[in-house]
Every structure is written in structure tokens, then in C-alpha cells.
GROMACS .gro file of C-alpha atoms in nm:
model
  373
    1MET     CA    1   0.000   0.000   0.000
    2LYS     CA    2   0.286   0.236   0.086
    3ARG     CA    3   0.443   0.178  -0.257
    4VAL     CA    4   0.112   0.246  -0.430
    5PHE     CA    5   0.074   0.571  -0.234
    6ILE     CA    6   0.426   0.684  -0.331
    7LEU     CA    7   0.356   0.599  -0.695
    8ILE     CA    8   0.037   0.808  -0.690
    9LEU     CA    9   0.230   1.103  -0.541
   10LEU     CA   10   0.494   1.077  -0.814
   11LEU     CA   11   0.230   1.067  -1.088
   12VAL     CA   12   0.054   1.372  -0.941
   13ALA     CA   13   0.385   1.561  -0.918
   14ALA     CA   14   0.469   1.473  -1.277
   15GLY     CA   15   0.128   1.595  -1.390
   16GLN     CA   16   0.181   1.924  -1.208
   17CYS     CA   17   0.518   1.972  -1.382
   18VAL     CA   18   0.358   1.920  -1.724
   19GLU     CA   19   0.071   2.154  -1.631
   20ALA     CA   20   0.313   2.424  -1.519
   21LYS     CA   21   0.491   2.452  -1.854
   22LYS     CA   22   0.208   2.426  -2.110
   23PRO     CA   23   0.431   2.488  -2.412
   24ALA     CA   24   0.286   2.666  -2.712
   25GLN     CA   25   0.067   2.448  -2.929
   26ASN     CA   26   0.179   2.461  -3.288
   27SER     CA   27  -0.142   2.335  -3.448
   28SER     CA   28  -0.380   2.624  -3.371
   29LYS     CA   29  -0.477   2.903  -3.611
   30VAL     CA   30  -0.233   3.193  -3.620
   31LYS     CA   31  -0.378   3.515  -3.480
   32ASN     CA   32  -0.061   3.691  -3.359
   33ILE     CA   33   0.289   3.707  -3.509
   34ILE     CA   34   0.594   3.813  -3.311
   35TYR     CA   35   0.855   3.864  -3.585
   36MET     CA   36   1.199   3.878  -3.422
   37ILE     CA   37   1.498   3.984  -3.633
   38GLY     CA   38   1.851   3.953  -3.508
   39ASP     CA   39   2.023   4.199  -3.739
   40GLY     CA   40   2.341   4.039  -3.869
   41MET     CA   41   2.280   3.716  -3.673
   42GLY     CA   42   2.415   3.402  -3.834
   43LEU     CA   43   2.425   3.045  -3.711
   44SER     CA   44   2.769   3.109  -3.566
   45HIS     CA   45   2.625   3.388  -3.350
   46VAL     CA   46   2.367   3.149  -3.205
   47SER     CA   47   2.637   2.885  -3.160
   48MET     CA   48   2.847   3.137  -2.968
   49LEU     CA   49   2.555   3.201  -2.732
   50GLN     CA   50   2.516   2.828  -2.679
   51ILE     CA   51   2.885   2.767  -2.618
   52GLU     CA   52   2.924   3.057  -2.376
   53ALA     CA   53   2.622   2.929  -2.181
   54GLY     CA   54   2.814   2.606  -2.124
   55TYR     CA   55   2.569   2.424  -2.355
   56ALA     CA   56   2.284   2.489  -2.115
   57PRO     CA   57   1.958   2.524  -2.312
   58THR     CA   58   1.901   2.866  -2.467
   59ALA     CA   59   1.571   3.010  -2.583
   60PHE     CA   60   1.669   2.917  -2.938
   61ASP     CA   61   1.683   2.550  -2.833
   62SER     CA   62   1.311   2.563  -2.759
   63ALA     CA   63   1.227   2.614  -3.128
   64GLN     CA   64   0.966   2.370  -3.254
   65ASN     CA   65   1.073   2.398  -3.618
   66LEU     CA   66   1.361   2.533  -3.827
   67ALA     CA   67   1.420   2.667  -4.174
   68LEU     CA   68   1.692   2.843  -4.374
   69ILE     CA   69   1.653   3.156  -4.585
   70LYS     CA   70   1.861   3.296  -4.869
   71THR     CA   71   1.949   3.660  -4.828
   72HIS     CA   72   2.062   3.799  -5.167
   73SER     CA   73   1.900   4.121  -5.285
   74ALA     CA   74   1.768   4.203  -5.633
   75ASN     CA   75   2.099   4.354  -5.743
   76ASN     CA   76   2.363   4.205  -5.515
   77ARG     CA   77   2.463   3.862  -5.390
   78VAL     CA   78   2.536   4.025  -5.054
   79THR     CA   79   2.240   4.222  -4.924
   80ASP     CA   80   2.219   4.522  -4.697
   81SER     CA   81   1.961   4.564  -4.421
   82ALA     CA   82   1.729   4.780  -4.635
   83ALA     CA   83   1.684   4.524  -4.911
   84ALA     CA   84   1.674   4.232  -4.670
   85GLY     CA   85   1.433   4.413  -4.439
   86THR     CA   86   1.208   4.487  -4.735
   87ALA     CA   87   1.210   4.121  -4.838
   88LEU     CA   88   1.120   4.007  -4.486
   89ALA     CA   89   0.857   4.277  -4.445
   90THR     CA   90   0.690   4.272  -4.785
   91GLY     CA   91   0.774   3.950  -4.966
   92TYR     CA   92   0.948   4.135  -5.251
   93LYS     CA   93   1.315   4.157  -5.347
   94THR     CA   94   1.461   4.499  -5.407
   95ASP     CA   95   1.797   4.669  -5.464
   96ASN     CA   96   2.040   4.736  -5.181
   97GLY     CA   97   1.963   5.064  -5.009
   98THR     CA   98   1.594   5.063  -5.108
   99LEU     CA   99   1.302   5.043  -4.866
  100GLY     CA  100   0.946   4.937  -4.933
  101GLN     CA  101   0.956   4.954  -5.310
  102GLN     CA  102   1.072   4.744  -5.602
  103PRO     CA  103   1.372   4.844  -5.816
  104ASP     CA  104   1.139   5.014  -6.066
  105GLY     CA  105   0.993   5.233  -5.792
  106THR     CA  106   0.666   5.046  -5.744
  107HIS     CA  107   0.561   5.065  -5.379
  108VAL     CA  108   0.500   4.736  -5.201
  109GLU     CA  109   0.307   4.691  -4.879
  110SER     CA  110   0.457   4.525  -4.573
  111ILE     CA  111   0.289   4.260  -4.362
  112MET     CA  112   0.247   4.535  -4.103
  113ALA     CA  113   0.078   4.778  -4.342
  114LYS     CA  114  -0.159   4.505  -4.453
  115ALA     CA  115  -0.224   4.413  -4.091
  116VAL     CA  116  -0.317   4.773  -4.007
  117ARG     CA  117  -0.564   4.777  -4.297
  118ASP     CA  118  -0.706   4.434  -4.209
  119ASP     CA  119  -0.787   4.525  -3.848
  120TYR     CA  120  -0.484   4.395  -3.660
  121ALA     CA  121  -0.292   4.582  -3.392
  122THR     CA  122   0.076   4.643  -3.476
  123GLY     CA  123   0.402   4.723  -3.299
  124LEU     CA  124   0.776   4.783  -3.339
  125VAL     CA  125   1.045   4.738  -3.073
  126VAL     CA  126   1.410   4.807  -3.165
  127THR     CA  127   1.742   4.910  -3.013
  128CYS     CA  128   1.828   5.139  -3.304
  129TYR     CA  129   1.641   5.453  -3.415
  130LEU     CA  130   1.293   5.389  -3.550
  131GLN     CA  131   1.389   5.526  -3.894
  132HIS     CA  132   1.674   5.276  -3.937
  133ALA     CA  133   1.661   5.031  -4.225
  134THR     CA  134   1.497   4.726  -4.066
  135PRO     CA  135   1.212   4.896  -3.879
  136ALA     CA  136   1.161   5.138  -4.170
  137ALA     CA  137   1.116   4.845  -4.408
  138PHE     CA  138   0.787   4.774  -4.228
  139TYR     CA  139   0.633   5.116  -4.303
  140ALA     CA  140   0.842   5.335  -4.539
  141HIS     CA  141   0.877   5.369  -4.918
  142VAL     CA  142   1.200   5.536  -5.025
  143LYS     CA  143   1.465   5.483  -5.291
  144GLY     CA  144   1.748   5.557  -5.048
  145ARG     CA  145   1.757   5.433  -4.689
  146GLY     CA  146   1.934   5.755  -4.591
  147ASP     CA  147   1.625   5.964  -4.662
  148SER     CA  148   1.539   5.985  -4.293
  149ASP     CA  149   1.314   6.288  -4.341
  150GLN     CA  150   1.077   6.100  -4.572
  151ILE     CA  151   1.099   5.789  -4.357
  152SER     CA  152   0.991   5.993  -4.055
  153ARG     CA  153   0.697   6.132  -4.252
  154ASP     CA  154   0.604   5.781  -4.366
  155PHE     CA  155   0.593   5.672  -4.005
  156MET     CA  156   0.331   5.939  -3.937
  157GLN     CA  157   0.107   5.768  -4.193
  158SER     CA  158   0.182   5.410  -4.087
  159GLY     CA  159  -0.090   5.353  -3.829
  160VAL     CA  160   0.148   5.144  -3.614
  161ASP     CA  161   0.007   5.129  -3.258
  162VAL     CA  162   0.326   5.087  -3.053
  163ALA     CA  163   0.682   5.191  -3.143
  164PHE     CA  164   0.971   5.176  -2.897
  165GLY     CA  165   1.328   5.268  -2.990
  166GLY     CA  166   1.544   5.573  -3.054
  167GLY     CA  167   1.509   5.853  -3.310
  168LYS     CA  168   1.409   6.170  -3.126
  169LYS     CA  169   1.670   6.379  -3.309
  170VAL     CA  170   1.584   6.214  -3.641
  171PHE     CA  171   1.220   6.319  -3.604
  172GLU     CA  172   1.327   6.672  -3.509
  173GLU     CA  173   1.547   6.705  -3.820
  174ALA     CA  174   1.265   6.584  -4.045
  175TYR     CA  175   1.039   6.870  -3.940
  176LYS     CA  176   1.298   7.144  -3.875
  177GLU     CA  177   1.263   7.311  -4.213
  178SER     CA  178   0.882   7.325  -4.198
  179GLY     CA  179   0.884   7.440  -3.836
  180GLU     CA  180   0.632   7.173  -3.742
  181ASP     CA  181   0.645   6.995  -3.408
  182TYR     CA  182   0.675   6.621  -3.471
  183ALA     CA  183   0.550   6.541  -3.117
  184ALA     CA  184   0.238   6.750  -3.174
  185LEU     CA  185   0.182   6.574  -3.505
  186LEU     CA  186   0.211   6.234  -3.337
  187LYS     CA  187  -0.033   6.344  -3.067
  188ASP     CA  188  -0.272   6.463  -3.339
  189ASN     CA  189  -0.254   6.107  -3.474
  190GLY     CA  190  -0.357   5.971  -3.136
  191TYR     CA  191  -0.014   5.881  -2.994
  192GLU     CA  192   0.120   5.937  -2.648
  193VAL     CA  193   0.487   6.032  -2.684
  194ILE     CA  194   0.730   5.934  -2.410
  195TYR     CA  195   1.104   5.984  -2.368
  196ASP     CA  196   1.186   5.789  -2.052
  197GLU     CA  197   1.174   5.410  -2.038
  198ALA     CA  198   1.021   5.433  -1.690
  199ASP     CA  199   0.715   5.600  -1.846
  200MET     CA  200   0.628   5.272  -2.020
  201GLU     CA  201   0.498   5.149  -1.685
  202ASN     CA  202   0.215   5.403  -1.692
  203ILE     CA  203   0.076   5.283  -2.026
  204SER     CA  204  -0.126   4.966  -2.078
  205SER     CA  205  -0.324   5.037  -2.397
  206GLY     CA  206  -0.369   5.280  -2.683
  207ARG     CA  207  -0.110   5.426  -2.920
  208VAL     CA  208   0.237   5.514  -2.795
  209VAL     CA  209   0.573   5.616  -2.939
  210GLY     CA  210   0.870   5.580  -2.708
  211LEU     CA  211   1.180   5.773  -2.818
  212PHE     CA  212   1.445   5.674  -2.567
  213ALA     CA  213   1.749   5.817  -2.741
  214ASP     CA  214   1.835   6.086  -2.996
  215GLU     CA  215   1.943   5.815  -3.239
  216ASN     CA  216   2.043   5.459  -3.139
  217LEU     CA  217   2.001   5.336  -2.784
  218PRO     CA  218   2.328   5.279  -2.591
  219GLU     CA  219   2.534   4.964  -2.642
  220MET     CA  220   2.496   4.697  -2.377
  221LYS     CA  221   2.837   4.788  -2.231
  222ASP     CA  222   2.716   5.145  -2.189
  223GLY     CA  223   2.423   5.051  -1.972
  224ARG     CA  224   2.123   4.967  -2.192
  225GLY     CA  225   2.020   4.707  -1.934
  226ASP     CA  226   1.711   4.494  -1.996
  227TYR     CA  227   1.542   4.750  -2.219
  228LEU     CA  228   1.475   4.512  -2.512
  229ALA     CA  229   1.311   4.238  -2.306
  230HIS     CA  230   1.119   4.494  -2.099
  231ALA     CA  231   0.998   4.691  -2.402
  232THR     CA  232   0.897   4.366  -2.575
  233GLU     CA  233   0.694   4.262  -2.272
  234LYS     CA  234   0.530   4.603  -2.243
  235ALA     CA  235   0.448   4.622  -2.615
  236LEU     CA  236   0.286   4.277  -2.592
  237GLU     CA  237   0.076   4.395  -2.299
  238ILE     CA  238  -0.040   4.706  -2.485
  239LEU     CA  239  -0.116   4.518  -2.807
  240THR     CA  240  -0.304   4.246  -2.621
  241ASN     CA  241  -0.521   4.505  -2.450
  242ASN     CA  242  -0.576   4.691  -2.777
  243VAL     CA  243  -0.690   4.370  -2.944
  244LYS     CA  244  -0.941   4.309  -2.667
  245ALA     CA  245  -1.066   4.666  -2.637
  246ASP     CA  246  -1.098   4.731  -3.010
  247LYS     CA  247  -1.201   4.375  -3.105
  248LYS     CA  248  -0.903   4.338  -3.339
  249ARG     CA  249  -0.827   4.014  -3.521
  250GLY     CA  250  -0.489   3.985  -3.350
  251PHE     CA  251  -0.154   4.164  -3.381
  252VAL     CA  252   0.173   4.173  -3.574
  253MET     CA  253   0.483   4.292  -3.389
  254MET     CA  254   0.841   4.319  -3.510
  255VAL     CA  255   1.125   4.308  -3.253
  256GLU     CA  256   1.482   4.371  -3.366
  257GLY     CA  257   1.810   4.296  -3.192
  258SER     CA  258   1.953   4.584  -3.394
  259GLN     CA  259   2.299   4.609  -3.247
  260ILE     CA  260   2.409   4.251  -3.303
  261ASP     CA  261   2.494   4.390  -3.645
  262TYR     CA  262   2.683   4.690  -3.509
  263ARG     CA  263   2.907   4.482  -3.282
  264SER     CA  264   2.963   4.231  -3.562
  265HIS     CA  265   3.074   4.508  -3.799
  266ALA     CA  266   3.323   4.608  -3.527
  267ASN     CA  267   3.445   4.247  -3.490
  268ASP     CA  268   3.382   4.294  -3.117
  269VAL     CA  269   3.360   3.944  -2.964
  270GLN     CA  270   3.236   4.051  -2.622
  271GLY     CA  271   2.998   4.303  -2.775
  272VAL     CA  272   2.846   4.040  -3.004
  273LEU     CA  273   2.798   3.806  -2.709
  274ASP     CA  274   2.637   4.081  -2.499
  275GLU     CA  275   2.396   4.169  -2.780
  276MET     CA  276   2.308   3.803  -2.842
  277ARG     CA  277   2.236   3.751  -2.472
  278ASP     CA  278   2.017   4.060  -2.476
  279PHE     CA  279   1.825   3.942  -2.784
  280GLU     CA  280   1.779   3.597  -2.631
  281LYS     CA  281   1.605   3.756  -2.329
  282ALA     CA  282   1.354   3.916  -2.564
  283VAL     CA  283   1.308   3.584  -2.747
  284LYS     CA  284   1.225   3.418  -2.416
  285VAL     CA  285   0.968   3.688  -2.339
  286ALA     CA  286   0.803   3.620  -2.675
  287MET     CA  287   0.804   3.243  -2.627
  288ASP     CA  288   0.660   3.274  -2.277
  289TYR     CA  289   0.383   3.490  -2.423
  290ALA     CA  290   0.311   3.226  -2.688
  291ASP     CA  291   0.286   2.961  -2.413
  292THR     CA  292  -0.004   3.150  -2.252
  293HIS     CA  293  -0.174   3.307  -2.556
  294GLU     CA  294  -0.315   3.059  -2.806
  295GLY     CA  295  -0.266   3.141  -3.169
  296THR     CA  296   0.069   3.317  -3.129
  297LEU     CA  297   0.356   3.238  -3.366
  298VAL     CA  298   0.712   3.347  -3.277
  299VAL     CA  299   0.946   3.374  -3.576
  300ILE     CA  300   1.314   3.437  -3.501
  301CYS     CA  301   1.542   3.504  -3.798
  302ALA     CA  302   1.807   3.738  -3.936
  303ASP     CA  303   1.814   3.977  -4.228
  304HIS     CA  304   2.168   3.869  -4.317
  305GLU     CA  305   2.492   3.755  -4.152
  306THR     CA  306   2.754   4.012  -4.056
  307SER     CA  307   3.128   3.952  -4.002
  308GLY     CA  308   3.166   3.594  -4.133
  309MET     CA  309   3.224   3.479  -3.778
  310SER     CA  310   3.375   3.133  -3.738
  311ILE     CA  311   3.451   2.926  -3.430
  312PRO     CA  312   3.769   2.726  -3.501
  313SER     CA  313   3.956   2.495  -3.270
  314ASN     CA  314   4.277   2.635  -3.131
  315LYS     CA  315   4.458   2.312  -3.210
  316THR     CA  316   4.443   2.071  -3.500
  317ASP     CA  317   4.513   1.760  -3.294
  318PHE     CA  318   4.162   1.638  -3.221
  319THR     CA  319   4.286   1.346  -3.011
  320LEU     CA  320   4.341   1.596  -2.729
  321PRO     CA  321   4.067   1.620  -2.462
  322GLU     CA  322   4.016   1.994  -2.511
  323SER     CA  323   4.168   2.217  -2.778
  324GLY     CA  324   4.005   2.547  -2.693
  325ILE     CA  325   3.825   2.768  -2.945
  326SER     CA  326   3.851   3.111  -3.097
  327TYR     CA  327   3.599   3.355  -3.241
  328ASP     CA  328   3.738   3.472  -3.574
  329PHE     CA  329   3.600   3.719  -3.828
  330SER     CA  330   3.653   3.709  -4.203
  331THR     CA  331   3.514   4.057  -4.273
  332SER     CA  332   3.383   4.376  -4.117
  333GLY     CA  333   3.096   4.369  -4.364
  334HIS     CA  334   2.805   4.143  -4.452
  335THR     CA  335   2.824   3.795  -4.606
  336GLY     CA  336   2.613   3.600  -4.854
  337ILE     CA  337   2.544   3.290  -4.646
  338MET     CA  338   2.199   3.162  -4.561
  339VAL     CA  339   2.064   3.241  -4.216
  340PRO     CA  340   1.846   3.034  -3.980
  341VAL     CA  341   1.479   3.072  -3.895
  342TYR     CA  342   1.350   2.943  -3.561
  343LEU     CA  343   0.975   2.891  -3.518
  344TYR     CA  344   0.770   2.849  -3.203
  345GLY     CA  345   0.399   2.830  -3.138
  346ALA     CA  346   0.090   2.828  -3.360
  347GLY     CA  347   0.166   2.736  -3.719
  348ALA     CA  348   0.532   2.657  -3.653
  349GLU     CA  349   0.501   2.329  -3.842
  350GLN     CA  350   0.391   2.511  -4.159
  351ILE     CA  351   0.723   2.678  -4.238
  352ASN     CA  352   1.000   2.440  -4.340
  353GLY     CA  353   1.304   2.386  -4.557
  354ILE     CA  354   1.522   2.622  -4.759
  355MET     CA  355   1.352   2.928  -4.906
  356GLU     CA  356   1.403   3.283  -5.021
  357ASN     CA  357   1.360   3.550  -4.755
  358THR     CA  358   1.063   3.674  -4.958
  359GLU     CA  359   0.893   3.334  -4.922
  360LEU     CA  360   0.911   3.358  -4.545
  361SER     CA  361   0.722   3.687  -4.551
  362GLN     CA  362   0.467   3.551  -4.798
  363LYS     CA  363   0.398   3.248  -4.580
  364LEU     CA  364   0.351   3.462  -4.271
  365GLN     CA  365   0.108   3.685  -4.458
  366GLN     CA  366  -0.087   3.377  -4.566
  367LEU     CA  367  -0.097   3.240  -4.214
  368ILE     CA  368  -0.274   3.545  -4.074
  369GLY     CA  369  -0.475   3.608  -4.389
  370VAL     CA  370  -0.374   3.966  -4.465
  371SER     CA  371  -0.461   4.078  -4.813
  372ASP     CA  372  -0.327   4.286  -5.097
  373LYS     CA  373  -0.515   4.603  -5.190
   0.00000   0.00000   0.00000
């Protein structure tokens, strides 16, 4: 009898453990997409994170499905962030340096623009300025990514509900010549404008633009702290409440680990690791959200790989018990290699194999049923 009692206790405890986790179900209909882009993040970057964690499980290891995407642009075998961002956002290839339009100048809508029109809530969370190439690919239409004035004006027309990042000075410059007050224009469009991260705590719904730096936010080494994970969590809270209050179909949110790319360009080993750890925290926030909100798909990918990082053994005699490793860089620029896609949650099983970056965007648009004009 005692053995039977112990067995019952063990079974109950096991059941409680399973109940506590409740991982995201990947067979339900997709209502929400959390599109996470590690700018410049290749497989070696993720491997570095894994190695430096002592092979303890990372958030990436929780992925329920994997794919690979090709990154070339319309006019170059090695893409920049503008062309790659456009491909991921819209499902169309374009030339390097171009945002939201095809090489012939034809404007193309992003998944986010379509989501706004089709009654979804939308959000952007980045560690760069909001007018930078990747976030701008989700709302702007310009021939040159450096046209920050037009990009700022395009944001005003975007209808995005939540935007957290830098760019205060960029907005100011865009409206300096006309003498208009960008903050007043945003408020006229229904936004609350905040400049201190602490002010996020006072907002739980509605439209908000958080401009937490003149341009890019600080590097991790300069004290950025847990901004990205915190802002991701707050944006999810706001979007969830907006969906409920306004009876929206769901939401589309893009989160970028923007400065993985910056540190990779600098061939800064510790900086890359810091940025990858920071991005992973935001990935975990997204996955935890998917675990408790049915119909949420988390997509983690990169726009391209930066630095050609490799992780070679320090010795060529592999009979030794431990040879040590190095983190080496082949370039300070971008590379043409494919990059990984990690999928978690609703619909994760529906994206597989090797594809163009445009195909990934097209499949995501199909999964939530957003339409062309």
C-alpha cells in the first residue's frame, strides 16, 4: 500500500510539472505574429551564445521547427539591411539601399501595413532609431535608406500602434525646415509620446511612441540594461489590451536585436555576445507569451549575416581532450550565407526547408490572412 501511495504522489507531481509549462501548441490558427529579427545574426552567432552558456539550453533551443533563408537582394549577392528588411517585411526583393519599393519604384506593402488595414494591432520594438533600415522596411517607401526625413513622414502615416526605440533627433530634423512639431503631429494622430523608459509602466493600452535616445540606444556595455526584453513585454501587454478593447483580429509585432549587427561590424567578440544575450532575453519573453496566448507564432530570424564569424579549434590535434576555441571574423561587412529561422507556437510546423527570404514573408502573410489592396 505504501508503494502504491508513493507511486500516486509521483504521478501527481509529474502531472503538475507538465501543467506548469504548457508549451505553445503549434497546431492552432495563427492570430498573432511576433517577428523577431537579429540583425546580422548568423548560425555562428547562435552557436556562440550556446557555447558561452556552457551548452545549457538557450531560448533558441526551444524552437519547434527550423528553416533556412537565402538573403541575396535584387541587385547584389550580398544584401544590406534595407533590401533584406524589405524582403522580410513585404515579400518582394529589391535593390540594396531601397526600402518598401521594387527596383522600378513600385511601392510594395509590408505585412504590417496590410495588418493595419485588415484590423490587426501592430508594434515595433528596436534598439536602433525607428527610422533605421529594418524597422523602416515595415512602413516606409524610399529609394534611399538615408532619406530619414521622408521615412519619418512615412511613419506618421503608418498607423502602427506601438513603437519603442530611438530617433528623437531624427524626427526633429525631419520637421525642422517646416517648423512643425513632430511630437504634436504624433499626438494629433492619437499617440502618447514618451522619452523615458520608466514612463512605459504608466501605459497599458492605446497608441504610444517611445523615443528613448536621440538616435540609437546605448550599447549593452554602456548601460542599456534589460530595455529590449522589458519593451517587448510592455508592447505585448499594450497590443493584447488593444486587441481586446478594439475587437481586433490579433496583432503583428516586429522586434529587432539591432545592435548585433553593429558589434559584428566592429568584430567585437564581447559586444556580439552581450547583444546576443540581450536578444535571447527578448526571445524568451516572446516564447513565454506564446505559451499563454493561443494562436501566437514566434518567428526568429536574421536579415543577413555580418562579419563571417567562425569558431575554429585552437589546435588541429583532435585526439586531445580539449583544444580550446577562438571567435574569428573574415570581414567587417556582410556575407552572402543563408541564415536560420526558428519557429515556435501556432503554425510553426507550416514553415520548413530552404527558401528565399521573400517566401518567409509571404507564408507569414498567408498564415494570418492579410490581403493585398
